């Protein structure tokens, strides 16, 4: 078992990583939350078998458990879903000491975390992530929240704005059992790998070496290798959170690749999941870094080769106009107000926030990942 402490004043906690750790959920919850009545909020898709194991482990540790199932969809990550949890909490007479245990991917973790942050002004939450992305990213650091409709456009349409309503609410513990990844859809699994590459790219070149050396074991879900990989990645996230809990500075580096990703993720014809869009976004960011002499071509090529070895896309699946992507990034508007900020790698294993990127460099970065006319990779 690997344990990682997140040292925060008054809000520190331990992340436990081991195969079979779900069986220890009750024992670990007992160490941080004494009250007997608890709520298990879980992704309906993992109710069998993991929900059953989690409930039994909690009951064996003496808890009376109320369960609440959610459908893990972005469209359901809303305040009305949170209201449903509040109602169940009130009905079960949960009080301010009653812990909430979130079992699921990032969608469930964010929703249940937000319900815990706000019910009776805050009850303890234990995160038990079941996707790779939630293990290495969403469950650590205390960001919770839901989506909320944006103001209507001229045609009377409104989209859901991502994570607009939320709270920083650190968990009391995080329990990671890599065994549960064996049932995860491979595309979702690889999306988690993209976030791990991002952690290596911004903070630890040796993690990129580890990924490259073990790419085939990782592809085959070798659980021993995965346990190490998750621990290495979580350590990076934990260190960044310790340094900058509320994203006033360094934590923003975790958005590397995301400004590009957000421009392509909503395009239905591309059919990209978040981690896939981030993978292409990291390549575009690496190209910007090469153009601005922050990174060598050889380093950008190594990044691209690694992403490909992990089964991630490095190129748009079909051509999209680069200018329209730059417009979606809000380039002109944001540059005028002095706010377009990109996170760019500096070599492999370091990154910075950069705010003076020319439109022509963005154009060339998008072209390098397949937008516009050029097709030359990242
Ligand atoms: N709080 C944060 O810091 C943070 C960071 C990154 C992402 N997020 C949020 O996380 C969400 C994305 O999380 P995600 O990628 O985990 O998606 P998700 O929660 O939607 O899970 C992906 C899919 O996997 C299924 N699933 C979950 N665990 C499974 C398992 N063990 N076996 C089989 N299927 C399983 C889910 O039902 C779902 O269909 C987004 O809403 C994003 O905003 C939050």
mmCIF file of C-alpha atoms and ligand atoms in Angstrom:
data_model
loop_
_atom_site.group_PDB
_atom_site.id
_atom_site.type_symbol
_atom_site.label_atom_id
_atom_site.label_comp_id
_atom_site.label_asym_id
_atom_site.label_seq_id
_atom_site.Cartn_x
_atom_site.Cartn_y
_atom_site.Cartn_z
ATOM 1 C CA UNK A 1 0.000 0.000 0.000
ATOM 2 C CA UNK A 2 1.147 3.539 -0.713
ATOM 3 C CA UNK A 3 -0.012 6.475 1.368
ATOM 4 C CA UNK A 4 0.381 10.100 0.416
ATOM 5 C CA UNK A 5 -0.329 12.968 2.779
ATOM 6 C CA UNK A 6 -1.757 16.226 1.571
ATOM 7 C CA UNK A 7 -0.458 18.775 4.066
ATOM 8 C CA UNK A 8 -2.864 21.670 4.342
ATOM 9 C CA UNK A 9 -3.380 23.795 7.445
ATOM 10 C CA UNK A 10 -6.284 22.216 9.406
ATOM 11 C CA UNK A 11 -7.492 20.351 6.312
ATOM 12 C CA UNK A 12 -4.743 17.793 5.701
ATOM 13 C CA UNK A 13 -5.637 14.232 4.711
ATOM 14 C CA UNK A 14 -4.213 10.930 3.543
ATOM 15 C CA UNK A 15 -4.611 9.252 0.176
ATOM 16 C CA UNK A 16 -4.508 5.452 0.439
ATOM 17 C CA UNK A 17 -3.588 3.512 -2.704
ATOM 18 C CA UNK A 18 -3.668 -0.292 -2.835
ATOM 19 C CA UNK A 19 -5.354 -3.180 -4.591
ATOM 20 C CA UNK A 20 -8.274 -4.365 -2.498
ATOM 21 C CA UNK A 21 -8.396 -1.037 -0.660
ATOM 22 C CA UNK A 22 -12.181 -0.858 -1.147
ATOM 23 C CA UNK A 23 -12.499 -3.627 1.457
ATOM 24 C CA UNK A 24 -10.802 -1.237 3.898
ATOM 25 C CA UNK A 25 -13.210 1.633 3.175
ATOM 26 C CA UNK A 26 -15.041 1.275 6.503
ATOM 27 C CA UNK A 27 -11.854 1.071 8.555
ATOM 28 C CA UNK A 28 -10.320 4.083 6.820
ATOM 29 C CA UNK A 29 -13.537 6.101 7.125
ATOM 30 C CA UNK A 30 -13.616 5.301 10.871
ATOM 31 C CA UNK A 31 -10.177 6.866 11.257
ATOM 32 C CA UNK A 32 -11.483 10.231 10.046
ATOM 33 C CA UNK A 33 -15.233 10.287 10.740
ATOM 34 C CA UNK A 34 -16.636 8.791 13.914
ATOM 35 C CA UNK A 35 -20.348 9.355 13.460
ATOM 36 C CA UNK A 36 -22.372 6.139 12.892
ATOM 37 C CA UNK A 37 -24.832 7.326 10.240
ATOM 38 C CA UNK A 38 -23.320 7.826 6.785
ATOM 39 C CA UNK A 39 -24.370 8.254 3.180
ATOM 40 C CA UNK A 40 -22.833 6.347 0.280
ATOM 41 C CA UNK A 41 -23.358 8.311 -2.954
ATOM 42 C CA UNK A 42 -22.455 6.130 -5.895
ATOM 43 C CA UNK A 43 -22.412 5.968 -9.660
ATOM 44 C CA UNK A 44 -25.258 3.580 -10.600
ATOM 45 C CA UNK A 45 -22.862 1.903 -13.047
ATOM 46 C CA UNK A 46 -20.542 0.796 -10.234
ATOM 47 C CA UNK A 47 -23.277 -0.171 -7.771
ATOM 48 C CA UNK A 48 -22.534 -3.787 -8.721
ATOM 49 C CA UNK A 49 -20.079 -4.996 -7.580
ATOM 50 C CA UNK A 50 -18.143 -2.077 -6.029
ATOM 51 C CA UNK A 51 -21.107 -0.431 -4.305
ATOM 52 C CA UNK A 52 -21.939 -3.737 -2.614
ATOM 53 C CA UNK A 53 -18.328 -4.166 -1.433
ATOM 54 C CA UNK A 54 -18.166 -0.559 -0.207
ATOM 55 C CA UNK A 55 -21.471 -0.787 1.679
ATOM 56 C CA UNK A 56 -20.468 -4.032 3.357
ATOM 57 C CA UNK A 57 -17.085 -2.609 4.364
ATOM 58 C CA UNK A 58 -18.773 0.445 5.893
ATOM 59 C CA UNK A 59 -21.388 -1.638 7.698
ATOM 60 C CA UNK A 60 -18.700 -3.980 9.038
ATOM 61 C CA UNK A 61 -17.047 -0.898 10.550
ATOM 62 C CA UNK A 62 -20.281 -0.104 12.387
ATOM 63 C CA UNK A 63 -21.879 2.473 10.078
ATOM 64 C CA UNK A 64 -25.577 2.634 9.268
ATOM 65 C CA UNK A 65 -25.516 3.320 5.546
ATOM 66 C CA UNK A 66 -28.018 5.164 3.382
ATOM 67 C CA UNK A 67 -27.216 4.736 -0.304
ATOM 68 C CA UNK A 68 -27.973 7.172 -3.110
ATOM 69 C CA UNK A 69 -27.295 6.337 -6.765
ATOM 70 C CA UNK A 70 -26.503 8.827 -9.535
ATOM 71 C CA UNK A 71 -26.186 8.586 -13.306
ATOM 72 C CA UNK A 72 -22.691 9.766 -14.229
ATOM 73 C CA UNK A 73 -23.495 12.179 -17.053
ATOM 74 C CA UNK A 74 -22.316 15.769 -17.472
ATOM 75 C CA UNK A 75 -25.924 16.731 -18.244
ATOM 76 C CA UNK A 76 -26.921 15.427 -14.789
ATOM 77 C CA UNK A 77 -24.156 17.311 -12.997
ATOM 78 C CA UNK A 78 -26.631 19.999 -11.937
ATOM 79 C CA UNK A 79 -28.073 21.677 -8.885
ATOM 80 C CA UNK A 80 -31.261 19.610 -9.198
ATOM 81 C CA UNK A 81 -29.186 16.410 -8.769
ATOM 82 C CA UNK A 82 -27.629 17.980 -5.673
ATOM 83 C CA UNK A 83 -31.128 18.797 -4.396
ATOM 84 C CA UNK A 84 -31.989 15.106 -4.714
ATOM 85 C CA UNK A 85 -29.024 14.305 -2.459
ATOM 86 C CA UNK A 86 -30.055 16.965 0.096
ATOM 87 C CA UNK A 87 -33.549 15.447 0.210
ATOM 88 C CA UNK A 88 -32.151 11.963 0.803
ATOM 89 C CA UNK A 89 -29.819 13.343 3.480
ATOM 90 C CA UNK A 90 -32.663 15.061 5.308
ATOM 91 C CA UNK A 91 -34.861 12.003 5.066
ATOM 92 C CA UNK A 92 -32.054 9.891 6.549
ATOM 93 C CA UNK A 93 -31.623 12.515 9.297
ATOM 94 C CA UNK A 94 -27.934 12.970 8.570
ATOM 95 C CA UNK A 95 -26.395 15.558 10.853
ATOM 96 C CA UNK A 96 -23.280 17.722 10.677
ATOM 97 C CA UNK A 97 -20.984 14.872 11.692
ATOM 98 C CA UNK A 98 -22.353 12.311 9.204
ATOM 99 C CA UNK A 99 -19.814 11.448 6.506
ATOM 100 C CA UNK A 100 -20.618 11.240 2.800
ATOM 101 C CA UNK A 101 -18.676 8.652 0.839
ATOM 102 C CA UNK A 102 -18.434 9.345 -2.913
ATOM 103 C CA UNK A 103 -17.921 6.191 -4.986
ATOM 104 C CA UNK A 104 -17.554 6.824 -8.719
ATOM 105 C CA UNK A 105 -15.741 8.864 -11.335
ATOM 106 C CA UNK A 106 -15.222 12.619 -11.389
ATOM 107 C CA UNK A 107 -18.880 13.363 -12.070
ATOM 108 C CA UNK A 108 -20.060 11.628 -8.891
ATOM 109 C CA UNK A 109 -17.085 12.900 -6.861
ATOM 110 C CA UNK A 110 -17.747 16.512 -7.859
ATOM 111 C CA UNK A 111 -21.514 16.304 -7.204
ATOM 112 C CA UNK A 112 -21.301 14.395 -3.917
ATOM 113 C CA UNK A 113 -18.402 16.579 -2.792
ATOM 114 C CA UNK A 114 -20.466 19.706 -3.431
ATOM 115 C CA UNK A 115 -23.492 18.266 -1.607
ATOM 116 C CA UNK A 116 -21.188 17.482 1.343
ATOM 117 C CA UNK A 117 -19.635 20.959 1.199
ATOM 118 C CA UNK A 118 -23.013 22.662 1.462
ATOM 119 C CA UNK A 119 -25.334 20.358 3.476
ATOM 120 C CA UNK A 120 -25.687 21.916 6.951
ATOM 121 C CA UNK A 121 -22.747 24.176 5.976
ATOM 122 C CA UNK A 122 -20.472 21.214 5.422
ATOM 123 C CA UNK A 123 -20.172 17.542 6.396
ATOM 124 C CA UNK A 124 -17.109 15.265 5.994
ATOM 125 C CA UNK A 125 -16.561 13.682 2.568
ATOM 126 C CA UNK A 126 -14.461 10.644 1.715
ATOM 127 C CA UNK A 127 -13.583 10.249 -1.948
ATOM 128 C CA UNK A 128 -13.424 6.702 -3.347
ATOM 129 C CA UNK A 129 -12.688 7.306 -7.053
ATOM 130 C CA UNK A 130 -13.406 4.552 -9.593
ATOM 131 C CA UNK A 131 -11.988 6.048 -12.809
ATOM 132 C CA UNK A 132 -8.305 6.676 -13.501
ATOM 133 C CA UNK A 133 -9.019 10.367 -14.076
ATOM 134 C CA UNK A 134 -10.789 10.699 -10.745
ATOM 135 C CA UNK A 135 -7.972 8.802 -8.977
ATOM 136 C CA UNK A 136 -5.157 11.009 -10.214
ATOM 137 C CA UNK A 137 -7.006 14.286 -10.558
ATOM 138 C CA UNK A 138 -10.624 14.920 -9.505
ATOM 139 C CA UNK A 139 -10.564 13.228 -6.080
ATOM 140 C CA UNK A 140 -7.491 15.133 -4.882
ATOM 141 C CA UNK A 141 -7.492 18.848 -4.156
ATOM 142 C CA UNK A 142 -10.984 19.645 -2.942
ATOM 143 C CA UNK A 143 -12.597 21.139 -6.045
ATOM 144 C CA UNK A 144 -16.294 20.232 -6.014
ATOM 145 C CA UNK A 145 -19.174 21.568 -8.043
ATOM 146 C CA UNK A 146 -21.787 21.311 -10.750
ATOM 147 C CA UNK A 147 -22.547 22.733 -14.177
ATOM 148 C CA UNK A 148 -25.008 25.608 -14.575
ATOM 149 C CA UNK A 149 -26.887 27.009 -17.616
ATOM 150 C CA UNK A 150 -25.214 29.993 -19.285
ATOM 151 C CA UNK A 151 -27.369 33.013 -20.190
ATOM 152 C CA UNK A 152 -29.507 32.382 -23.304
ATOM 153 C CA UNK A 153 -28.105 33.396 -26.690
ATOM 154 C CA UNK A 154 -30.020 35.490 -29.252
ATOM 155 C CA UNK A 155 -31.805 32.352 -30.512
ATOM 156 C CA UNK A 156 -33.024 31.550 -26.994
ATOM 157 C CA UNK A 157 -30.620 28.618 -26.552
ATOM 158 C CA UNK A 158 -28.622 28.011 -23.411
ATOM 159 C CA UNK A 159 -25.689 25.673 -22.816
ATOM 160 C CA UNK A 160 -24.459 24.231 -19.539
ATOM 161 C CA UNK A 161 -21.392 26.135 -18.300
ATOM 162 C CA UNK A 162 -18.870 23.683 -16.814
ATOM 163 C CA UNK A 163 -18.324 23.673 -13.053
ATOM 164 C CA UNK A 164 -19.680 27.210 -12.604
ATOM 165 C CA UNK A 165 -21.155 26.561 -9.175
ATOM 166 C CA UNK A 166 -18.920 24.929 -6.605
ATOM 167 C CA UNK A 167 -16.820 25.037 -3.494
ATOM 168 C CA UNK A 168 -13.370 24.069 -2.321
ATOM 169 C CA UNK A 169 -14.057 21.242 0.114
ATOM 170 C CA UNK A 170 -11.144 18.981 0.911
ATOM 171 C CA UNK A 171 -11.942 15.312 1.519
ATOM 172 C CA UNK A 172 -11.126 13.726 4.891
ATOM 173 C CA UNK A 173 -9.498 10.820 3.049
ATOM 174 C CA UNK A 174 -9.127 9.436 -0.483
ATOM 175 C CA UNK A 175 -9.304 5.692 -1.008
ATOM 176 C CA UNK A 176 -7.919 4.395 -4.290
ATOM 177 C CA UNK A 177 -8.313 0.759 -5.306
ATOM 178 C CA UNK A 178 -6.726 0.264 -8.760
ATOM 179 C CA UNK A 179 -8.511 -3.098 -9.061
ATOM 180 C CA UNK A 180 -11.749 -1.291 -9.977
ATOM 181 C CA UNK A 181 -10.157 -0.005 -13.179
ATOM 182 C CA UNK A 182 -10.443 -3.444 -14.759
ATOM 183 C CA UNK A 183 -14.092 -2.756 -15.670
ATOM 184 C CA UNK A 184 -13.528 0.762 -17.005
ATOM 185 C CA UNK A 185 -14.097 1.442 -20.688
ATOM 186 C CA UNK A 186 -10.644 1.642 -22.397
ATOM 187 C CA UNK A 187 -11.336 5.090 -23.853
ATOM 188 C CA UNK A 188 -12.119 6.431 -20.372
ATOM 189 C CA UNK A 189 -9.020 4.690 -19.045
ATOM 190 C CA UNK A 190 -6.816 6.354 -21.649
ATOM 191 C CA UNK A 191 -8.371 9.742 -20.814
ATOM 192 C CA UNK A 192 -6.971 9.270 -17.310
ATOM 193 C CA UNK A 193 -3.566 8.483 -18.835
ATOM 194 C CA UNK A 194 -3.643 11.849 -20.639
ATOM 195 C CA UNK A 195 -3.938 13.637 -17.294
ATOM 196 C CA UNK A 196 -1.017 11.591 -15.940
ATOM 197 C CA UNK A 197 1.123 12.616 -18.931
ATOM 198 C CA UNK A 198 0.113 16.209 -18.184
ATOM 199 C CA UNK A 199 1.323 15.841 -14.572
ATOM 200 C CA UNK A 200 4.677 14.549 -15.836
ATOM 201 C CA UNK A 201 4.930 17.279 -18.450
ATOM 202 C CA UNK A 202 4.407 20.108 -15.962
ATOM 203 C CA UNK A 203 6.357 18.758 -13.002
ATOM 204 C CA UNK A 204 8.313 15.506 -13.372
ATOM 205 C CA UNK A 205 10.195 14.287 -16.439
ATOM 206 C CA UNK A 206 10.910 10.958 -14.680
ATOM 207 C CA UNK A 207 7.169 10.209 -14.707
ATOM 208 C CA UNK A 208 7.247 10.550 -18.510
ATOM 209 C CA UNK A 209 10.168 8.084 -18.606
ATOM 210 C CA UNK A 210 8.208 5.682 -16.372
ATOM 211 C CA UNK A 211 5.202 5.916 -18.713
ATOM 212 C CA UNK A 212 7.370 5.276 -21.770
ATOM 213 C CA UNK A 213 9.154 2.310 -20.160
ATOM 214 C CA UNK A 214 5.916 0.680 -19.000
ATOM 215 C CA UNK A 215 3.597 1.671 -21.863
ATOM 216 C CA UNK A 216 2.681 -1.894 -22.767
ATOM 217 C CA UNK A 217 2.105 -2.973 -19.126
ATOM 218 C CA UNK A 218 -0.043 0.131 -18.654
ATOM 219 C CA UNK A 219 -2.017 -0.728 -21.803
ATOM 220 C CA UNK A 220 -2.557 -4.226 -20.387
ATOM 221 C CA UNK A 221 -3.716 -2.815 -17.016
ATOM 222 C CA UNK A 222 -0.894 -4.389 -15.029
ATOM 223 C CA UNK A 223 -2.125 -3.531 -11.533
ATOM 224 C CA UNK A 224 1.307 -3.441 -9.873
ATOM 225 C CA UNK A 225 2.572 -0.946 -12.415
ATOM 226 C CA UNK A 226 -0.690 0.985 -12.167
ATOM 227 C CA UNK A 227 -0.422 1.309 -8.402
ATOM 228 C CA UNK A 228 3.022 2.915 -8.812
ATOM 229 C CA UNK A 229 1.858 5.085 -11.664
ATOM 230 C CA UNK A 230 -1.166 6.382 -9.770
ATOM 231 C CA UNK A 231 0.960 7.112 -6.684
ATOM 232 C CA UNK A 232 3.538 9.045 -8.735
ATOM 233 C CA UNK A 233 0.829 11.091 -10.424
ATOM 234 C CA UNK A 234 -1.110 11.754 -7.202
ATOM 235 C CA UNK A 235 2.100 12.953 -5.516
ATOM 236 C CA UNK A 236 2.439 15.645 -8.159
ATOM 237 C CA UNK A 237 -1.170 16.774 -7.812
ATOM 238 C CA UNK A 238 -0.917 16.732 -4.007
ATOM 239 C CA UNK A 239 2.269 18.833 -4.031
ATOM 240 C CA UNK A 240 0.673 21.424 -6.314
ATOM 241 C CA UNK A 241 -2.452 21.569 -4.124
ATOM 242 C CA UNK A 242 -0.312 22.001 -1.002
ATOM 243 C CA UNK A 243 1.449 24.913 -2.631
ATOM 244 C CA UNK A 244 -1.640 26.605 -4.042
ATOM 245 C CA UNK A 245 -4.898 25.218 -2.643
ATOM 246 C CA UNK A 246 -7.177 27.868 -4.187
ATOM 247 C CA UNK A 247 -5.546 28.169 -7.624
ATOM 248 C CA UNK A 248 -4.059 31.605 -7.086
ATOM 249 C CA UNK A 249 -0.930 30.640 -9.038
ATOM 250 C CA UNK A 250 0.857 27.328 -9.631
ATOM 251 C CA UNK A 251 -2.285 25.159 -9.578
ATOM 252 C CA UNK A 252 -3.260 26.809 -12.886
ATOM 253 C CA UNK A 253 -0.437 24.797 -14.515
ATOM 254 C CA UNK A 254 -2.775 21.792 -14.299
ATOM 255 C CA UNK A 255 -4.685 23.433 -17.164
ATOM 256 C CA UNK A 256 -1.876 22.709 -19.638
ATOM 257 C CA UNK A 257 -3.474 21.676 -22.941
ATOM 258 C CA UNK A 258 -6.938 22.582 -21.701
ATOM 259 C CA UNK A 259 -7.364 25.944 -23.483
ATOM 260 C CA UNK A 260 -6.814 24.095 -26.762
ATOM 261 C CA UNK A 261 -8.895 21.119 -25.613
ATOM 262 C CA UNK A 262 -11.902 23.286 -24.749
ATOM 263 C CA UNK A 263 -11.984 24.586 -28.343
ATOM 264 C CA UNK A 264 -12.244 21.094 -29.891
ATOM 265 C CA UNK A 265 -14.098 19.103 -27.225
ATOM 266 C CA UNK A 266 -17.565 20.524 -28.019
ATOM 267 C CA UNK A 267 -17.277 19.826 -31.793
ATOM 268 C CA UNK A 268 -19.560 16.813 -32.181
ATOM 269 C CA UNK A 269 -18.091 15.714 -35.508
ATOM 270 C CA UNK A 270 -14.701 15.205 -33.827
ATOM 271 C CA UNK A 271 -16.188 12.875 -31.183
ATOM 272 C CA UNK A 272 -13.427 13.567 -28.661
ATOM 273 C CA UNK A 273 -13.625 12.798 -24.960
ATOM 274 C CA UNK A 274 -12.025 15.249 -22.560
ATOM 275 C CA UNK A 275 -8.725 13.385 -22.106
ATOM 276 C CA UNK A 276 -8.411 12.839 -25.869
ATOM 277 C CA UNK A 277 -8.914 16.570 -26.470
ATOM 278 C CA UNK A 278 -6.321 17.294 -23.756
ATOM 279 C CA UNK A 279 -3.879 14.939 -25.488
ATOM 280 C CA UNK A 280 -4.204 16.878 -28.760
ATOM 281 C CA UNK A 281 -4.145 20.125 -26.758
ATOM 282 C CA UNK A 282 -0.838 19.147 -25.131
ATOM 283 C CA UNK A 283 0.635 18.580 -28.594
ATOM 284 C CA UNK A 284 -0.574 22.010 -29.718
ATOM 285 C CA UNK A 285 0.864 23.582 -26.551
ATOM 286 C CA UNK A 286 4.165 21.773 -27.173
ATOM 287 C CA UNK A 287 4.235 23.188 -30.687
ATOM 288 C CA UNK A 288 3.749 26.716 -29.277
ATOM 289 C CA UNK A 289 6.594 25.967 -26.867
ATOM 290 C CA UNK A 290 8.872 24.935 -29.742
ATOM 291 C CA UNK A 291 7.920 28.063 -31.719
ATOM 292 C CA UNK A 292 8.806 30.248 -28.746
ATOM 293 C CA UNK A 293 12.089 28.402 -28.035
ATOM 294 C CA UNK A 294 10.882 26.991 -24.740
ATOM 295 C CA UNK A 295 11.184 23.398 -25.867
ATOM 296 C CA UNK A 296 13.180 21.545 -28.521
ATOM 297 C CA UNK A 297 11.569 19.765 -31.462
ATOM 298 C CA UNK A 298 13.053 16.550 -30.121
ATOM 299 C CA UNK A 299 11.236 17.015 -26.776
ATOM 300 C CA UNK A 300 7.932 17.750 -28.535
ATOM 301 C CA UNK A 301 8.427 14.615 -30.637
ATOM 302 C CA UNK A 302 9.081 12.554 -27.496
ATOM 303 C CA UNK A 303 5.835 13.834 -26.003
ATOM 304 C CA UNK A 304 3.902 12.956 -29.156
ATOM 305 C CA UNK A 305 5.471 9.475 -29.325
ATOM 306 C CA UNK A 306 4.594 8.830 -25.668
ATOM 307 C CA UNK A 307 0.956 9.867 -26.143
ATOM 308 C CA UNK A 308 0.726 7.625 -29.194
ATOM 309 C CA UNK A 309 2.321 4.701 -27.342
ATOM 310 C CA UNK A 310 -0.409 5.093 -24.715
ATOM 311 C CA UNK A 311 -3.095 4.955 -27.412
ATOM 312 C CA UNK A 312 -3.980 8.648 -27.231
ATOM 313 C CA UNK A 313 -4.679 10.869 -30.250
ATOM 314 C CA UNK A 314 -2.111 13.523 -31.178
ATOM 315 C CA UNK A 315 -3.893 14.787 -34.259
ATOM 316 C CA UNK A 316 -7.431 15.946 -34.998
ATOM 317 C CA UNK A 317 -9.498 13.062 -36.410
ATOM 318 C CA UNK A 318 -10.737 15.385 -39.172
ATOM 319 C CA UNK A 319 -9.828 18.806 -40.427
ATOM 320 C CA UNK A 320 -11.252 21.864 -38.669
ATOM 321 C CA UNK A 321 -10.574 25.487 -39.596
ATOM 322 C CA UNK A 322 -7.744 26.786 -37.386
ATOM 323 C CA UNK A 323 -9.034 30.378 -37.420
ATOM 324 C CA UNK A 324 -12.404 29.364 -36.065
ATOM 325 C CA UNK A 325 -10.679 27.379 -33.269
ATOM 326 C CA UNK A 326 -8.637 30.458 -32.345
ATOM 327 C CA UNK A 327 -11.854 32.492 -32.304
ATOM 328 C CA UNK A 328 -13.416 29.889 -29.980
ATOM 329 C CA UNK A 329 -10.425 30.293 -27.685
ATOM 330 C CA UNK A 330 -11.512 33.937 -27.517
ATOM 331 C CA UNK A 331 -8.084 35.065 -28.734
ATOM 332 C CA UNK A 332 -8.931 38.557 -30.021
ATOM 333 C CA UNK A 333 -11.332 39.350 -27.206
ATOM 334 C CA UNK A 334 -9.001 38.038 -24.530
ATOM 335 C CA UNK A 335 -5.850 39.632 -25.913
ATOM 336 C CA UNK A 336 -7.635 42.998 -26.044
ATOM 337 C CA UNK A 337 -8.489 42.671 -22.357
ATOM 338 C CA UNK A 338 -4.993 41.331 -21.671
ATOM 339 C CA UNK A 339 -6.195 37.960 -20.433
ATOM 340 C CA UNK A 340 -5.338 35.151 -22.882
ATOM 341 C CA UNK A 341 -3.194 32.935 -20.742
ATOM 342 C CA UNK A 342 -1.704 29.729 -22.032
ATOM 343 C CA UNK A 343 0.129 27.150 -20.011
ATOM 344 C CA UNK A 344 3.170 26.105 -22.021
ATOM 345 C CA UNK A 345 5.755 23.450 -21.265
ATOM 346 C CA UNK A 346 9.328 24.512 -20.623
ATOM 347 C CA UNK A 347 11.290 21.490 -21.711
ATOM 348 C CA UNK A 348 9.841 18.199 -20.330
ATOM 349 C CA UNK A 349 8.885 18.384 -16.642
ATOM 350 C CA UNK A 350 8.295 22.118 -16.187
ATOM 351 C CA UNK A 351 5.718 24.651 -17.370
ATOM 352 C CA UNK A 352 4.802 28.312 -17.078
ATOM 353 C CA UNK A 353 1.845 30.604 -17.559
ATOM 354 C CA UNK A 354 2.482 32.637 -20.706
ATOM 355 C CA UNK A 355 0.417 35.581 -21.888
ATOM 356 C CA UNK A 356 2.118 37.010 -24.977
ATOM 357 C CA UNK A 357 1.482 34.459 -27.703
ATOM 358 C CA UNK A 358 0.969 35.791 -31.241
ATOM 359 C CA UNK A 359 -2.052 34.701 -33.204
ATOM 360 C CA UNK A 360 0.292 33.377 -35.923
ATOM 361 C CA UNK A 361 1.857 30.947 -33.421
ATOM 362 C CA UNK A 362 -1.565 29.634 -32.422
ATOM 363 C CA UNK A 363 -2.409 29.264 -36.116
ATOM 364 C CA UNK A 364 0.717 27.201 -36.652
ATOM 365 C CA UNK A 365 0.094 25.123 -33.483
ATOM 366 C CA UNK A 366 -3.399 24.224 -34.659
ATOM 367 C CA UNK A 367 -2.055 23.419 -38.121
ATOM 368 C CA UNK A 368 0.534 21.127 -36.520
ATOM 369 C CA UNK A 369 -2.242 18.988 -35.000
ATOM 370 C CA UNK A 370 -4.225 18.822 -38.215
ATOM 371 C CA UNK A 371 -6.316 21.975 -38.385
ATOM 372 C CA UNK A 372 -6.369 24.077 -41.551
ATOM 373 C CA UNK A 373 -4.182 22.803 -44.386
ATOM 374 C CA UNK A 374 -1.048 21.383 -42.778
ATOM 375 C CA UNK A 375 -0.695 17.819 -41.509
ATOM 376 C CA UNK A 376 2.621 17.494 -39.782
ATOM 377 C CA UNK A 377 1.889 16.103 -36.276
ATOM 378 C CA UNK A 378 2.911 17.878 -33.083
HETATM 379 N N1 LIG B 1 -12.695 18.225 -9.043
HETATM 380 C C1 LIG B 1 -11.651 18.255 -9.852
HETATM 381 O O1 LIG B 1 -10.556 18.705 -9.500
HETATM 382 C C2 LIG B 1 -11.793 17.678 -11.231
HETATM 383 C C3 LIG B 1 -10.660 17.462 -12.017
HETATM 384 C C4 LIG B 1 -10.834 16.886 -13.264
HETATM 385 C C5 LIG B 1 -12.098 16.552 -13.722
HETATM 386 N N2 LIG B 1 -13.181 16.800 -12.928
HETATM 387 C C6 LIG B 1 -14.528 16.442 -13.380
HETATM 388 O O2 LIG B 1 -14.570 15.029 -13.505
HETATM 389 C C7 LIG B 1 -15.566 14.685 -14.466
HETATM 390 C C8 LIG B 1 -15.017 13.624 -15.377
HETATM 391 O O3 LIG B 1 -14.680 12.509 -14.576
HETATM 392 P P1 LIG B 1 -14.511 11.036 -15.165
HETATM 393 O O4 LIG B 1 -13.655 11.089 -16.361
HETATM 394 O O5 LIG B 1 -14.141 10.168 -14.032
HETATM 395 O O6 LIG B 1 -15.937 10.743 -15.746
HETATM 396 P P2 LIG B 1 -17.247 9.989 -15.197
HETATM 397 O O7 LIG B 1 -17.448 10.180 -13.758
HETATM 398 O O8 LIG B 1 -18.332 10.423 -16.114
HETATM 399 O O9 LIG B 1 -16.916 8.457 -15.495
HETATM 400 C C9 LIG B 1 -16.717 8.019 -16.828
HETATM 401 C C10 LIG B 1 -17.577 6.794 -17.144
HETATM 402 O O10 LIG B 1 -17.049 5.674 -16.449
HETATM 403 C C11 LIG B 1 -18.080 5.002 -15.713
HETATM 404 N N3 LIG B 1 -17.382 4.368 -14.608
HETATM 405 C C12 LIG B 1 -16.865 4.948 -13.494
HETATM 406 N N4 LIG B 1 -16.137 4.056 -12.806
HETATM 407 C C13 LIG B 1 -16.205 2.876 -13.465
HETATM 408 C C14 LIG B 1 -15.631 1.586 -13.250
HETATM 409 N N5 LIG B 1 -14.785 1.345 -12.253
HETATM 410 N N6 LIG B 1 -15.944 0.603 -14.121
HETATM 411 C C15 LIG B 1 -16.762 0.852 -15.179
HETATM 412 N N7 LIG B 1 -17.302 2.058 -15.459
HETATM 413 C C16 LIG B 1 -17.017 3.055 -14.605
HETATM 414 C C17 LIG B 1 -19.064 6.097 -15.397
HETATM 415 O O11 LIG B 1 -20.351 5.577 -15.156
HETATM 416 C C18 LIG B 1 -19.017 6.921 -16.683
HETATM 417 O O12 LIG B 1 -19.820 6.319 -17.667
HETATM 418 C C19 LIG B 1 -15.945 15.968 -15.184
HETATM 419 O O13 LIG B 1 -17.225 16.373 -14.738
HETATM 420 C C20 LIG B 1 -14.893 16.963 -14.726
HETATM 421 O O14 LIG B 1 -15.413 18.280 -14.662
HETATM 422 C C21 LIG B 1 -13.055 17.339 -11.701
#
